[in-house]
Amino acid sequence: MESTQLIRPHHGSRKSLWFGLLGAIVVIVGSILLAYAQGQKKEAEKMNPTKPMPADAELRNKLSKDQYHVTRECGTETPFHNAYWDNHKPGIYVDIITGEPLFSSLDKFDSGTGWPSFTKPISPDSVVEKRDTSHGMERTEVRGKTSDSHLGHVFDDGPAPTRERYCVNSAALRFIPVEKLKEEGYGQYLSLFQSPQGQQQQAQRD
């Protein structure tokens, strides 16, 4: 009867295996940390309030004719013929110039006016309100705090609980759908859409 001889793995082979596994783990963890750092950097760049405002000549080239007219010349776009008046997708609306978050779809409602309407800004600190007596009317103008862009006006005929209606020009905004928030550097706002209201809005979209 032939005897079977067991061949034990060499100690050096096992050591090499462990070093290989350790190296693979280091590479994977490093890749994850790098991706996270890049995402944080992108988000910081998007949200940097100290970033210098583009010169007027640059804005004329960057913005469309309607965007420039609304934001820099206090213009008003045509109701029912603009990008977001009938947009029901979940997401946030950011300043067309600075990218600063201004409004959320969770606060958007159909006012019947033909312009995007919101019950409140995404943060009180993102907008400023000024008295406006142009065109023989007494109104409250809403402007972007960082960009000083004309956004629209706020009225006191909105729904509960705020009773306010922020009537905003689509041309002053850029919409970012919820599925693009992280990619665009606005991942911190995903939590808004994990609330019962946010989940309901996404379910209605689907």
CSV table of N, CA and C in Angstrom, one decimal, residues 106-163:
chain,number,residue,atom,x,y,z
A,106,LEU,N,-40.1,70.0,-2.7
A,106,LEU,CA,-41.0,69.6,-1.6
A,106,LEU,C,-41.8,70.8,-1.2
A,107,ASP,N,-41.4,72.0,-1.5
A,107,ASP,CA,-42.1,73.3,-1.2
A,107,ASP,C,-42.7,73.9,-2.4
A,108,LYS,N,-42.7,73.2,-3.5
A,108,LYS,CA,-43.3,73.8,-4.7
A,108,LYS,C,-44.8,73.4,-4.8
A,109,PHE,N,-45.6,74.3,-5.4
A,109,PHE,CA,-47.0,74.0,-5.5
A,109,PHE,C,-47.5,74.7,-6.8
A,110,ASP,N,-48.7,74.3,-7.2
A,110,ASP,CA,-49.3,74.9,-8.4
A,110,ASP,C,-50.1,76.1,-8.0
A,111,SER,N,-49.6,77.3,-8.4
A,111,SER,CA,-50.3,78.5,-8.0
A,111,SER,C,-51.2,79.0,-9.1
A,112,GLY,N,-51.2,78.3,-10.3
A,112,GLY,CA,-52.0,78.7,-11.4
A,112,GLY,C,-51.6,80.0,-12.1
A,113,THR,N,-50.4,80.5,-11.7
A,113,THR,CA,-49.9,81.8,-12.3
A,113,THR,C,-49.0,81.6,-13.5
A,114,GLY,N,-48.5,80.3,-13.7
A,114,GLY,CA,-47.6,80.1,-14.8
A,114,GLY,C,-46.1,80.3,-14.5
A,115,TRP,N,-45.8,80.5,-13.3
A,115,TRP,CA,-44.4,80.6,-12.8
A,115,TRP,C,-44.2,79.6,-11.7
A,116,PRO,N,-43.0,79.1,-11.6
A,116,PRO,CA,-42.7,78.2,-10.4
A,116,PRO,C,-43.0,78.9,-9.1
A,117,SER,N,-43.7,78.3,-8.2
A,117,SER,CA,-44.1,78.9,-7.0
A,117,SER,C,-43.8,78.0,-5.8
A,118,PHE,N,-43.2,78.6,-4.7
A,118,PHE,CA,-42.8,77.8,-3.6
A,118,PHE,C,-43.3,78.5,-2.3
A,119,THR,N,-43.5,77.7,-1.3
A,119,THR,CA,-44.0,78.2,0.0
A,119,THR,C,-42.9,78.8,0.8
A,120,LYS,N,-41.6,78.4,0.5
A,120,LYS,CA,-40.5,79.0,1.3
A,120,LYS,C,-39.2,78.6,0.5
A,121,PRO,N,-38.1,79.3,0.8
A,121,PRO,CA,-36.8,79.0,0.2
A,121,PRO,C,-36.2,77.8,1.0
A,122,ILE,N,-35.3,77.1,0.4
A,122,ILE,CA,-34.6,76.0,1.0
A,122,ILE,C,-33.9,76.4,2.3
A,123,SER,N,-33.5,77.6,2.4
A,123,SER,CA,-33.0,78.2,3.7
A,123,SER,C,-33.2,79.7,3.6
A,124,PRO,N,-33.6,80.3,4.8
A,124,PRO,CA,-33.9,81.7,4.8
A,124,PRO,C,-32.7,82.5,4.5
A,125,ASP,N,-31.5,81.9,4.7
A,125,ASP,CA,-30.2,82.7,4.4
A,125,ASP,C,-29.8,82.7,2.9
A,126,SER,N,-30.5,81.9,2.1
A,126,SER,CA,-30.1,81.8,0.7
A,126,SER,C,-30.7,83.0,-0.2
A,127,VAL,N,-31.7,83.7,0.4
A,127,VAL,CA,-32.3,84.8,-0.4
A,127,VAL,C,-32.4,86.0,0.5
A,128,VAL,N,-32.6,87.2,-0.2
A,128,VAL,CA,-32.8,88.4,0.5
A,128,VAL,C,-34.1,89.0,-0.1
A,129,GLU,N,-34.8,89.8,0.7
A,129,GLU,CA,-36.1,90.4,0.2
A,129,GLU,C,-35.9,91.9,0.3
A,130,LYS,N,-36.4,92.6,-0.7
A,130,LYS,CA,-36.3,94.0,-0.8
A,130,LYS,C,-37.6,94.6,-1.3
A,131,ARG,N,-37.9,95.8,-0.8
A,131,ARG,CA,-39.1,96.5,-1.2
A,131,ARG,C,-39.0,96.9,-2.7
A,132,ASP,N,-40.0,96.7,-3.5
A,132,ASP,CA,-40.0,97.0,-4.9
A,132,ASP,C,-41.2,97.8,-5.2
A,133,THR,N,-41.0,99.1,-5.7
A,133,THR,CA,-42.1,100.0,-6.1
A,133,THR,C,-42.1,100.2,-7.6
A,134,SER,N,-41.5,99.4,-8.4
A,134,SER,CA,-41.5,99.5,-9.8
A,134,SER,C,-42.8,99.3,-10.4
A,135,HIS,N,-43.1,99.8,-11.6
A,135,HIS,CA,-44.3,99.6,-12.4
A,135,HIS,C,-45.5,100.1,-11.6
A,136,GLY,N,-45.4,101.0,-10.7
A,136,GLY,CA,-46.5,101.6,-9.9
A,136,GLY,C,-47.1,100.6,-9.0
A,137,MET,N,-46.4,99.6,-8.5
A,137,MET,CA,-46.9,98.6,-7.6
A,137,MET,C,-46.0,98.5,-6.3
A,138,GLU,N,-46.6,98.1,-5.3
A,138,GLU,CA,-45.9,97.9,-4.0
A,138,GLU,C,-45.7,96.4,-3.8
A,139,ARG,N,-44.4,95.9,-4.0
A,139,ARG,CA,-44.2,94.4,-3.9
A,139,ARG,C,-42.9,94.2,-3.1
A,140,THR,N,-42.7,92.9,-2.9
A,140,THR,CA,-41.4,92.5,-2.2
A,140,THR,C,-40.6,91.6,-3.2
A,141,GLU,N,-39.5,92.2,-3.6
A,141,GLU,CA,-38.6,91.4,-4.5
A,141,GLU,C,-37.8,90.4,-3.8
A,142,VAL,N,-37.5,89.3,-4.4
A,142,VAL,CA,-36.7,88.2,-3.9
A,142,VAL,C,-35.4,88.1,-4.8
A,143,ARG,N,-34.3,88.2,-4.1
A,143,ARG,CA,-33.0,88.1,-4.8
A,143,ARG,C,-32.1,87.0,-4.2
A,144,GLY,N,-31.2,86.5,-5.1
A,144,GLY,CA,-30.2,85.5,-4.5
A,144,GLY,C,-29.2,86.3,-3.7
A,145,LYS,N,-29.0,85.7,-2.5
A,145,LYS,CA,-28.1,86.4,-1.5
A,145,LYS,C,-26.7,86.5,-2.1
A,146,THR,N,-26.1,85.5,-2.6
A,146,THR,CA,-24.7,85.5,-3.1
A,146,THR,C,-24.6,86.1,-4.5
A,147,SER,N,-25.5,85.8,-5.4
A,147,SER,CA,-25.4,86.3,-6.8
A,147,SER,C,-26.0,87.7,-6.9
A,148,ASP,N,-26.9,88.1,-6.0
A,148,ASP,CA,-27.6,89.4,-6.1
A,148,ASP,C,-28.5,89.3,-7.4
A,149,SER,N,-28.9,88.1,-7.8
A,149,SER,CA,-29.7,88.0,-9.0
A,149,SER,C,-31.2,88.2,-8.6
A,150,HIS,N,-31.9,88.9,-9.5
A,150,HIS,CA,-33.4,89.0,-9.4
A,150,HIS,C,-34.0,87.6,-9.6
A,151,LEU,N,-34.7,87.1,-8.6
A,151,LEU,CA,-35.4,85.8,-8.7
A,151,LEU,C,-36.8,85.9,-9.1
A,152,GLY,N,-37.5,86.9,-8.4
A,152,GLY,CA,-39.0,87.1,-8.6
A,152,GLY,C,-39.5,87.9,-7.4
A,153,HIS,N,-40.7,87.5,-7.0
A,153,HIS,CA,-41.3,88.3,-5.9
A,153,HIS,C,-42.0,87.3,-4.9
A,154,VAL,N,-42.2,87.8,-3.7
A,154,VAL,CA,-42.9,86.9,-2.7
A,154,VAL,C,-44.2,87.7,-2.3
A,155,PHE,N,-45.3,86.9,-2.3
A,155,PHE,CA,-46.6,87.4,-1.9
A,155,PHE,C,-47.2,86.6,-0.7
A,156,ASP,N,-48.2,87.2,-0.1
A,156,ASP,CA,-48.8,86.6,1.1
A,156,ASP,C,-50.1,85.9,0.8
A,157,ASP,N,-50.2,85.3,-0.4
A,157,ASP,CA,-51.4,84.6,-0.7
A,157,ASP,C,-51.2,83.1,-1.0
A,158,GLY,N,-50.1,82.6,-0.4
A,158,GLY,CA,-49.8,81.2,-0.6
A,158,GLY,C,-50.5,80.3,0.4
A,159,PRO,N,-50.3,79.0,0.2
A,159,PRO,CA,-51.0,78.0,1.1
A,159,PRO,C,-50.4,77.9,2.5
A,160,ALA,N,-51.1,77.2,3.4
A,160,ALA,CA,-50.5,76.9,4.7
A,160,ALA,C,-49.3,76.0,4.5
A,161,PRO,N,-48.4,76.0,5.4
A,161,PRO,CA,-48.4,76.7,6.7
A,161,PRO,C,-47.8,78.1,6.6
A,162,THR,N,-47.1,78.4,5.5
A,162,THR,CA,-46.4,79.7,5.5
A,162,THR,C,-47.2,80.9,5.0
A,163,ARG,N,-48.3,80.5,4.2
A,163,ARG,CA,-49.1,81.5,3.6
A,163,ARG,C,-48.3,82.4,2.6
